[in-house]
PDB file of C-alpha atoms in Angstrom:
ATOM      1  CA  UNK A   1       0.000   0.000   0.000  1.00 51.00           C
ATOM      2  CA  UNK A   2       3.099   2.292   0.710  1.00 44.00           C
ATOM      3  CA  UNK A   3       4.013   1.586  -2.565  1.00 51.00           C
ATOM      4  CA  UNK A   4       0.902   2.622  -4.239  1.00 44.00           C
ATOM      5  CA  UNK A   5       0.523   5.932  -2.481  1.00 46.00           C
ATOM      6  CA  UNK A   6       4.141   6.615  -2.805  1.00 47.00           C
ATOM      7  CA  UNK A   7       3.562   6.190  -7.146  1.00 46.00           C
ATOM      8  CA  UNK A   8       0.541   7.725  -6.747  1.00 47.00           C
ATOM      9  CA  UNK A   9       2.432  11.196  -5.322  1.00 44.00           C
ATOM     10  CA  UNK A  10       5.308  11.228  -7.574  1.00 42.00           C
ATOM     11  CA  UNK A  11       2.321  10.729 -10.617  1.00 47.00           C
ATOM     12  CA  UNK A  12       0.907  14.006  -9.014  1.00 47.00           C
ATOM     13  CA  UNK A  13       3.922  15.859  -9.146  1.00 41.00           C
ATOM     14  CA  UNK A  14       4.144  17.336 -12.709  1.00 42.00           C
ATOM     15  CA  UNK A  15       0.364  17.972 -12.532  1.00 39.00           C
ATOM     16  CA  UNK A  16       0.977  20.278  -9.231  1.00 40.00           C
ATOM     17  CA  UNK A  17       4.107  21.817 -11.175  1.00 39.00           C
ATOM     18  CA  UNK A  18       2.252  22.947 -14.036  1.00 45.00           C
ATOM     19  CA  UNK A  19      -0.173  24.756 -12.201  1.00 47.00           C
ATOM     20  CA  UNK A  20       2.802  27.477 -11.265  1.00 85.00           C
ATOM     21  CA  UNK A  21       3.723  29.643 -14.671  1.00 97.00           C
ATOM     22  CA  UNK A  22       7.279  31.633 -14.253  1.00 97.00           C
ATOM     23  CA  UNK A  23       9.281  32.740 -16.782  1.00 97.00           C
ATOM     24  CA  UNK A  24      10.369  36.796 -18.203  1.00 98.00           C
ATOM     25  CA  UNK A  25       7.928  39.705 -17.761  1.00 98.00           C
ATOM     26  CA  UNK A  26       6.712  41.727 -20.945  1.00 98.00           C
ATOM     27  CA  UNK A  27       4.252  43.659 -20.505  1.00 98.00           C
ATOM     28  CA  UNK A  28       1.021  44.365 -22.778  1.00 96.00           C
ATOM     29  CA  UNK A  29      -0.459  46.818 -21.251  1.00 96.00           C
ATOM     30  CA  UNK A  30      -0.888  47.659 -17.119  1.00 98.00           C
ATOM     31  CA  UNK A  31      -3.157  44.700 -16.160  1.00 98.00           C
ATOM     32  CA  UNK A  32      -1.573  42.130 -18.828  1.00 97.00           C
ATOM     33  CA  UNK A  33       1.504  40.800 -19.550  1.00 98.00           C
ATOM     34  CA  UNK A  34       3.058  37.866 -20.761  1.00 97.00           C
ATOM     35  CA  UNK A  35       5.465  35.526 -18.230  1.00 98.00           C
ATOM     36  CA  UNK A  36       7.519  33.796 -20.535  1.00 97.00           C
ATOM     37  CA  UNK A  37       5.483  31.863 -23.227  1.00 96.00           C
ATOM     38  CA  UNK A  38       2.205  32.540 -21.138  1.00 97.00           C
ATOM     39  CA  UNK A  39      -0.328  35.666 -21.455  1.00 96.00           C
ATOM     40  CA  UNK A  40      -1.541  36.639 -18.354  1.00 98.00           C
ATOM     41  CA  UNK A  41      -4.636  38.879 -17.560  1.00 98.00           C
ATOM     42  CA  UNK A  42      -3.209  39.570 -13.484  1.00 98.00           C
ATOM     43  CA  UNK A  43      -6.254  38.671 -10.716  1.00 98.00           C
ATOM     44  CA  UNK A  44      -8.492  41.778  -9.400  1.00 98.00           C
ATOM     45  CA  UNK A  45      -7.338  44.631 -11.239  1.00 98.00           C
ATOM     46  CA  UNK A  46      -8.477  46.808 -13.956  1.00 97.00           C
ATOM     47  CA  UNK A  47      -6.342  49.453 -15.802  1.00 97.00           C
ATOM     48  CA  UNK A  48      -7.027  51.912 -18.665  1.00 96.00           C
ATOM     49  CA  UNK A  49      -7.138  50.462 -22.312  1.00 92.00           C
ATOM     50  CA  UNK A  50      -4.161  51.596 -24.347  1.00 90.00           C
ATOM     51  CA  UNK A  51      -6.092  53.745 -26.895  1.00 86.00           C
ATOM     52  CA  UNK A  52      -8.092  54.887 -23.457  1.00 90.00           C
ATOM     53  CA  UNK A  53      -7.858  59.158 -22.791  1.00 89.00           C
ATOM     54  CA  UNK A  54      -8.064  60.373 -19.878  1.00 91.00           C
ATOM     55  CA  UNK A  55      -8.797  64.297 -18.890  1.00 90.00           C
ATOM     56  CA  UNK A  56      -5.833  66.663 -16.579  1.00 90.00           C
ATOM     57  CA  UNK A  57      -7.231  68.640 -13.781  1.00 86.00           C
ATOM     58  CA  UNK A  58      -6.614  71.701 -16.862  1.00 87.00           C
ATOM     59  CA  UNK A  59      -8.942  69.966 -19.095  1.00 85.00           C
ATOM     60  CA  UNK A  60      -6.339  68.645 -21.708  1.00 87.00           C
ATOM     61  CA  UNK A  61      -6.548  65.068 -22.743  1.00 86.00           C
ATOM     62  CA  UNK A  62      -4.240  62.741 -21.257  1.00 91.00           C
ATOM     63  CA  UNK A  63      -3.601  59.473 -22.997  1.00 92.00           C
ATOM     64  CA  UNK A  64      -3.734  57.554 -19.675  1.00 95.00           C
ATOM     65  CA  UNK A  65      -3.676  53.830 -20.996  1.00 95.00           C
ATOM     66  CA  UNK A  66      -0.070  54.103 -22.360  1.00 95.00           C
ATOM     67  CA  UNK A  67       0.986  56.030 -19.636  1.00 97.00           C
ATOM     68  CA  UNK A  68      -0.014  53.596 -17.026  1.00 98.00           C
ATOM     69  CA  UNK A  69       1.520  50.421 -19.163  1.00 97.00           C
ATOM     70  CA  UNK A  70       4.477  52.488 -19.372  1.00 98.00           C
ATOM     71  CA  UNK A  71       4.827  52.722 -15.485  1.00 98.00           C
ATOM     72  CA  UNK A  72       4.090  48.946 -15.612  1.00 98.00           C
ATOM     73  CA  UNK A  73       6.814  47.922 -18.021  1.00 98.00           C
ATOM     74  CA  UNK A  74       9.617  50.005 -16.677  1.00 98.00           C
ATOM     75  CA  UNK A  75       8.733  48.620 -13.035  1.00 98.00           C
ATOM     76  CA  UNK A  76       8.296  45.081 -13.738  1.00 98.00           C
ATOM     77  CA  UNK A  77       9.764  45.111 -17.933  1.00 98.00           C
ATOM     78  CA  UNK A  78      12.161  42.195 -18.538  1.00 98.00           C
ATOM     79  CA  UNK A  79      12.017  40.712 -14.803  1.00 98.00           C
ATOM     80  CA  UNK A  80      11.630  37.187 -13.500  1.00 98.00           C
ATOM     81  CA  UNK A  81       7.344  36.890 -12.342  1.00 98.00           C
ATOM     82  CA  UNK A  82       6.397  33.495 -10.551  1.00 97.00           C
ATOM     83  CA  UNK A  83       2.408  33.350 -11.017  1.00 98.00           C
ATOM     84  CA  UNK A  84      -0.224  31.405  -9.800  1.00 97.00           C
ATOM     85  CA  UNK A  85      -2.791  30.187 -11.984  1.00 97.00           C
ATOM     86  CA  UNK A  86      -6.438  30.998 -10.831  1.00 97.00           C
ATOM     87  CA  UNK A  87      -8.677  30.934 -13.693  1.00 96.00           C
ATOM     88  CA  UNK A  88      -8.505  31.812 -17.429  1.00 95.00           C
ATOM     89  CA  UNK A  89     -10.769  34.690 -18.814  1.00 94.00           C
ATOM     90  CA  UNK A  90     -13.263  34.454 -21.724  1.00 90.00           C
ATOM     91  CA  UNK A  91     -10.274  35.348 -24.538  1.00 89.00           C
ATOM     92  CA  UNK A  92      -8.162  32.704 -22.770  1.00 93.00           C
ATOM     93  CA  UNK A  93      -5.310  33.983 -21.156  1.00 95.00           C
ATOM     94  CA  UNK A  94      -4.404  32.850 -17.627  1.00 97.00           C
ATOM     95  CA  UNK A  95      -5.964  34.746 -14.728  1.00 97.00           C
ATOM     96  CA  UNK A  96      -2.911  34.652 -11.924  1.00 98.00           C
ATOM     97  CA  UNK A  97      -1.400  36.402  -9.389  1.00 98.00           C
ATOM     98  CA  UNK A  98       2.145  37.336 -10.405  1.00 98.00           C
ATOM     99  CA  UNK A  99       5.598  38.040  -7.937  1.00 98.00           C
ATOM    100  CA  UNK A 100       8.405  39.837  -8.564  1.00 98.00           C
ATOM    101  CA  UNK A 101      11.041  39.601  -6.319  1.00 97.00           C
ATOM    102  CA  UNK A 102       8.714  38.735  -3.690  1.00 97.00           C
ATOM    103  CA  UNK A 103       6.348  42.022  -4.672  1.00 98.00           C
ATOM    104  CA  UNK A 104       2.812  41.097  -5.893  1.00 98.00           C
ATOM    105  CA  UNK A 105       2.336  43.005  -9.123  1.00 98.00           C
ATOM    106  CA  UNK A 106      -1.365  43.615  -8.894  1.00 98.00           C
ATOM    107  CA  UNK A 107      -0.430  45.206  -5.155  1.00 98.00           C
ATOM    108  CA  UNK A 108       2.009  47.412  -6.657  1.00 98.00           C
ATOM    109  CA  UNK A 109       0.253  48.812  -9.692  1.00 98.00           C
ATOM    110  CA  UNK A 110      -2.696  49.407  -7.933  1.00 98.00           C
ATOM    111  CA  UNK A 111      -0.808  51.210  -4.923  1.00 98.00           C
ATOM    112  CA  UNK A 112       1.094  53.005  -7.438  1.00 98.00           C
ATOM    113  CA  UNK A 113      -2.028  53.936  -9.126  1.00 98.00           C
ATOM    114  CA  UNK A 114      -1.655  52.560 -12.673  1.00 98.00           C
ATOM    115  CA  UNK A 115      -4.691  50.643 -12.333  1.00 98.00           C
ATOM    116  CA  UNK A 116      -7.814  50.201 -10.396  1.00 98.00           C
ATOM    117  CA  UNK A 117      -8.795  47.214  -8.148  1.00 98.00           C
ATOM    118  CA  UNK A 118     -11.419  45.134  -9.497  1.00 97.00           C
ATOM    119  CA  UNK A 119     -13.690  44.508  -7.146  1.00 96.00           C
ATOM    120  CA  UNK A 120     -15.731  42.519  -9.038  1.00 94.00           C
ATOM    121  CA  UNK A 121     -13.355  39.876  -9.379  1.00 96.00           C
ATOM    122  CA  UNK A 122     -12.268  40.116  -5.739  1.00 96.00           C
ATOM    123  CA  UNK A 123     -11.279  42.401  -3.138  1.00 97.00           C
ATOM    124  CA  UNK A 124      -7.689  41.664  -2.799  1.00 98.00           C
ATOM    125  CA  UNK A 125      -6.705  45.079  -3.882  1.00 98.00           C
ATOM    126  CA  UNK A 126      -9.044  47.272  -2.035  1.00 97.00           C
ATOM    127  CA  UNK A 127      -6.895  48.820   0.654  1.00 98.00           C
ATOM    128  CA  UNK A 128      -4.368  49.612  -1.923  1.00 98.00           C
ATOM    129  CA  UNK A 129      -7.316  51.398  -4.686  1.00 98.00           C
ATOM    130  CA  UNK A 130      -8.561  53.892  -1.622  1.00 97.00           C
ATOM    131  CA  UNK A 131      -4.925  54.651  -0.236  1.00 97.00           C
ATOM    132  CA  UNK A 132      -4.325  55.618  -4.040  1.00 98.00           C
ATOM    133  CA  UNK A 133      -7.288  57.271  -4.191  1.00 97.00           C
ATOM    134  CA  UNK A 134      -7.055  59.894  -1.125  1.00 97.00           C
ATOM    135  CA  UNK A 135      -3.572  61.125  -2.209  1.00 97.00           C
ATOM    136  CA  UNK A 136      -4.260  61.677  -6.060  1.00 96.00           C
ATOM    137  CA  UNK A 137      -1.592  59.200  -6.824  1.00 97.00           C
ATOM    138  CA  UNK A 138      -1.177  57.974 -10.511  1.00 97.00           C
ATOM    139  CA  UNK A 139      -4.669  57.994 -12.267  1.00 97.00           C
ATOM    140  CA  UNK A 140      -6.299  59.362  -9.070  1.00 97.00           C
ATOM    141  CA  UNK A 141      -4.949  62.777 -10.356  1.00 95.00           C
ATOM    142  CA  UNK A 142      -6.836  62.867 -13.393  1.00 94.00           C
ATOM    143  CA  UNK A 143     -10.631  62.535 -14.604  1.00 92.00           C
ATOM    144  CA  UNK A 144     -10.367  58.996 -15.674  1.00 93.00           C
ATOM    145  CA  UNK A 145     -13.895  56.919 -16.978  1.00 90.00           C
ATOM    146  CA  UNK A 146     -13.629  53.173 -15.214  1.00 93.00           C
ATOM    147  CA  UNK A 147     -11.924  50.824 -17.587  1.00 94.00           C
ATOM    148  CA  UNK A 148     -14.990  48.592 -18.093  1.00 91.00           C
ATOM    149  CA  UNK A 149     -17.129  51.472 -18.863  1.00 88.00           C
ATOM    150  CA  UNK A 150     -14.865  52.820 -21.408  1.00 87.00           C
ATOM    151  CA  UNK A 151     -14.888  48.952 -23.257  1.00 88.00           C
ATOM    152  CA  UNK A 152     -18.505  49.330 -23.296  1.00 82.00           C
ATOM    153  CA  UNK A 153     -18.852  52.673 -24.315  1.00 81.00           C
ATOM    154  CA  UNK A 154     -15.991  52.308 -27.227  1.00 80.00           C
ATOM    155  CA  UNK A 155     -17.550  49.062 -28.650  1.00 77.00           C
ATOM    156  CA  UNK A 156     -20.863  51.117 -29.254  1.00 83.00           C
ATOM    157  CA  UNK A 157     -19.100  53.124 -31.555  1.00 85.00           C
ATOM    158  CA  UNK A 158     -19.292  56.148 -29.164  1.00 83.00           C
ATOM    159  CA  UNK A 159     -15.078  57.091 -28.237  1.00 77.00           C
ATOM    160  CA  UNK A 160     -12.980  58.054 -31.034  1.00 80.00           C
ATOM    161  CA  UNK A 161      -9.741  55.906 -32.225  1.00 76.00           C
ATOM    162  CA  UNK A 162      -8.004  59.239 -31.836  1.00 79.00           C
ATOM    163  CA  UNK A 163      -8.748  61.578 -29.031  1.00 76.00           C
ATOM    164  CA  UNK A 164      -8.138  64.143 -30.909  1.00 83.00           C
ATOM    165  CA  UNK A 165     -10.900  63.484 -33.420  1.00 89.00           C
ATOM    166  CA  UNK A 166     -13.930  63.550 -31.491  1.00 86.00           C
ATOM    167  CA  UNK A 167     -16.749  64.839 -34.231  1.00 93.00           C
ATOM    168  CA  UNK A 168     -19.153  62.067 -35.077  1.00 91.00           C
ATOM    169  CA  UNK A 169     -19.938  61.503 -38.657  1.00 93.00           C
ATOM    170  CA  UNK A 170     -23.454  60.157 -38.368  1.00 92.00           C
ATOM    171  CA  UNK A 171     -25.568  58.777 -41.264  1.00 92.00           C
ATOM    172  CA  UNK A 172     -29.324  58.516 -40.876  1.00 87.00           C
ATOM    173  CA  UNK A 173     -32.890  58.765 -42.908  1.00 85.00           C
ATOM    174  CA  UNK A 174     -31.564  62.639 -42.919  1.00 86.00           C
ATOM    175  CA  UNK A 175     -28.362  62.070 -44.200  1.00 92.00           C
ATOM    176  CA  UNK A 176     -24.782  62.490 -43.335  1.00 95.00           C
ATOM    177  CA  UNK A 177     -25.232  64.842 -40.334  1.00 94.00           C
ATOM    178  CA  UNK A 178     -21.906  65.835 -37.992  1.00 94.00           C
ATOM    179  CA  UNK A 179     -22.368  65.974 -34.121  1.00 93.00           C
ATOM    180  CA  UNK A 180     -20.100  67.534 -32.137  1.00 93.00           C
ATOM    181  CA  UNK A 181     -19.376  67.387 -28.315  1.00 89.00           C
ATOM    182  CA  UNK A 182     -22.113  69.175 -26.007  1.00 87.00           C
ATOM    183  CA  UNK A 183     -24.688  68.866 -28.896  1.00 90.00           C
ATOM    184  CA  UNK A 184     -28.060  67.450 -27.317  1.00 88.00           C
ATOM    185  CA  UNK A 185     -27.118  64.063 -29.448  1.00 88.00           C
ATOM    186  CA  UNK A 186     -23.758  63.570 -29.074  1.00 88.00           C
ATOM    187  CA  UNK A 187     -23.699  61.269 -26.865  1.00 82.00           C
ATOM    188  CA  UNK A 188     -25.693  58.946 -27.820  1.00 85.00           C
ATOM    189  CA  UNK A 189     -24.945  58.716 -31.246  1.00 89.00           C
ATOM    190  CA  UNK A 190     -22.742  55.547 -32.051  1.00 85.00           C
ATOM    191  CA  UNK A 191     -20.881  55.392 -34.837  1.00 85.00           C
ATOM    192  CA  UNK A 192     -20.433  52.409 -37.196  1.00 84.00           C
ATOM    193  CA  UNK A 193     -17.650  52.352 -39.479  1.00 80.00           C
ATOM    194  CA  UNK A 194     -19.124  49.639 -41.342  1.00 77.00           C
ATOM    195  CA  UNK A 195     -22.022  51.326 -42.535  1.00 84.00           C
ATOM    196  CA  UNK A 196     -19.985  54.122 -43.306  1.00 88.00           C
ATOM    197  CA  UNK A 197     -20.019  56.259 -40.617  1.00 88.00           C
ATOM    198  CA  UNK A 198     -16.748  58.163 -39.196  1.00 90.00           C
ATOM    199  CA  UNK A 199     -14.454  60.481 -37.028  1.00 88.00           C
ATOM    200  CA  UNK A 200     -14.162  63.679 -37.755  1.00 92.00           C
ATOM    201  CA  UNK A 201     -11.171  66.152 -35.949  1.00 93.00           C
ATOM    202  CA  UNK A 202     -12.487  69.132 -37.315  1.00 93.00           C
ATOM    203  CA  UNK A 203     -15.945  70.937 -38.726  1.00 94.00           C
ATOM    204  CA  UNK A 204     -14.301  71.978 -41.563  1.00 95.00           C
ATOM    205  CA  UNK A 205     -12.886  68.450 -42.401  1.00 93.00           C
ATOM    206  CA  UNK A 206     -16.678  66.747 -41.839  1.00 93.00           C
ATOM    207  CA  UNK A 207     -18.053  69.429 -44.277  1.00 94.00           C
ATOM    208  CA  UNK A 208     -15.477  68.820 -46.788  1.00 93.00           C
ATOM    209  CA  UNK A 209     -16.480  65.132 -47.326  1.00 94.00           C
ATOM    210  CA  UNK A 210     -20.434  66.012 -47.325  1.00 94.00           C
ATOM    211  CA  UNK A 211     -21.578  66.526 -43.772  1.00 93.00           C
ATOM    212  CA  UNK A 212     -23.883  68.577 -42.512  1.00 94.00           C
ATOM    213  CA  UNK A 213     -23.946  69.906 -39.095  1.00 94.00           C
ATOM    214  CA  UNK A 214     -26.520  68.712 -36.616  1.00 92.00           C
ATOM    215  CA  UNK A 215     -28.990  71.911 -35.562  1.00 86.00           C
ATOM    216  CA  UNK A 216     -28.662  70.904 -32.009  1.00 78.00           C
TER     217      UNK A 216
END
């Protein structure tokens, strides 16, 4: 019976091995990054998409989501991670909680401000998200929508590729009519490229191609 249990253990070893991912850090962007050969999407936090703006305290757009995978990279860039798998997400990367040098990466970034704890997913990252918050460190400082409202927002069509372009093209039963921000319809008007629809960055530039302003 020794025997058996003794085969049985060393048969569970790889298994229990595998479960562990470690390997070089490069980062994607502030809540993703790959550990060797492995993408990982890190547990219970939530940063700004890399075409995601964010707004200074002046008013001036910020882009915020290559700012804060920036700070991410030159913290944790090219270092040795150890990660435990939890879970894999719905585009199948590896949900895990990464070290570095004995530093949990979701603790840090979220500390440091570069991303936002994701309480949804678990409140492992709380404390660190509202001693961020009450000393305007990182994103704190700035106007910033939530991450997951942004994703939903941009995949209605309604946050332009380029922050600097933000005049809707629209095209509807009236015709190619141009909306631009504080008009009553701005913001909900989506805008589908594949039915033709498109960014403008100026009035001038929208009327050029055969748009017509909006009347309110």
């Amino acid at each position: 019976m020794l025997r058996v249990c003794s085969a049985l253990v060393l048969a569970m070893l790889p298994v229990f091995a595998q479960a562990d991912i470690a390997g070089t850090v490069r980062v994607i962007d502030a809540d993703t990054v790959d550990v060797g050969a492995t993408r990982v999407r890190l547990h219970a936090i939530d940063a700004p998409e890399q075409d995601q703006s964010c707004t200074t305290e002046h008013g001036l757009p910020f882009a915020c989501g290559q700012w804060a995978s920036a700070q991410v990279a030159a913290r944790f860039g090219g270092q040795h991670a150890t990660c435990e798998r939890l879970d894999t997400d719905r585009h199948g990367r590896t949900v895990a909680k990464c070290t570095v040098n004995g530093v949990d990466m979701g603790a840090e970034i979220v500390s440091q401000g570069w991303a936002f704890a994701y309480r949804r997913y678990g409140m492992d990252y709380d404390l660190e998200e509202k001693a961020a918050y009450v000393t305007d460190r990182g994103l704190h400082g700035f106007r910033v929508q939530s991450p997951a409202q942004f994703r939903v927002t941009r995949a209605k069509g309604r946050i332009p590729p380029d922050p600097r372009c933000r005049i809707k093209g629209n095209i509807s039963a009236n015709g190619q009519i141009f909306h631009v921000p504080g008009q009553e319809f701005y913001e909900r008007t989506g805008i589908n490229e594949a039915r033709g629809e498109r960014w403008f960055c100026s009035e001038a530039q929208a009327r050029k191609a055969g748009w017509r302003a909006a009347r309110r």
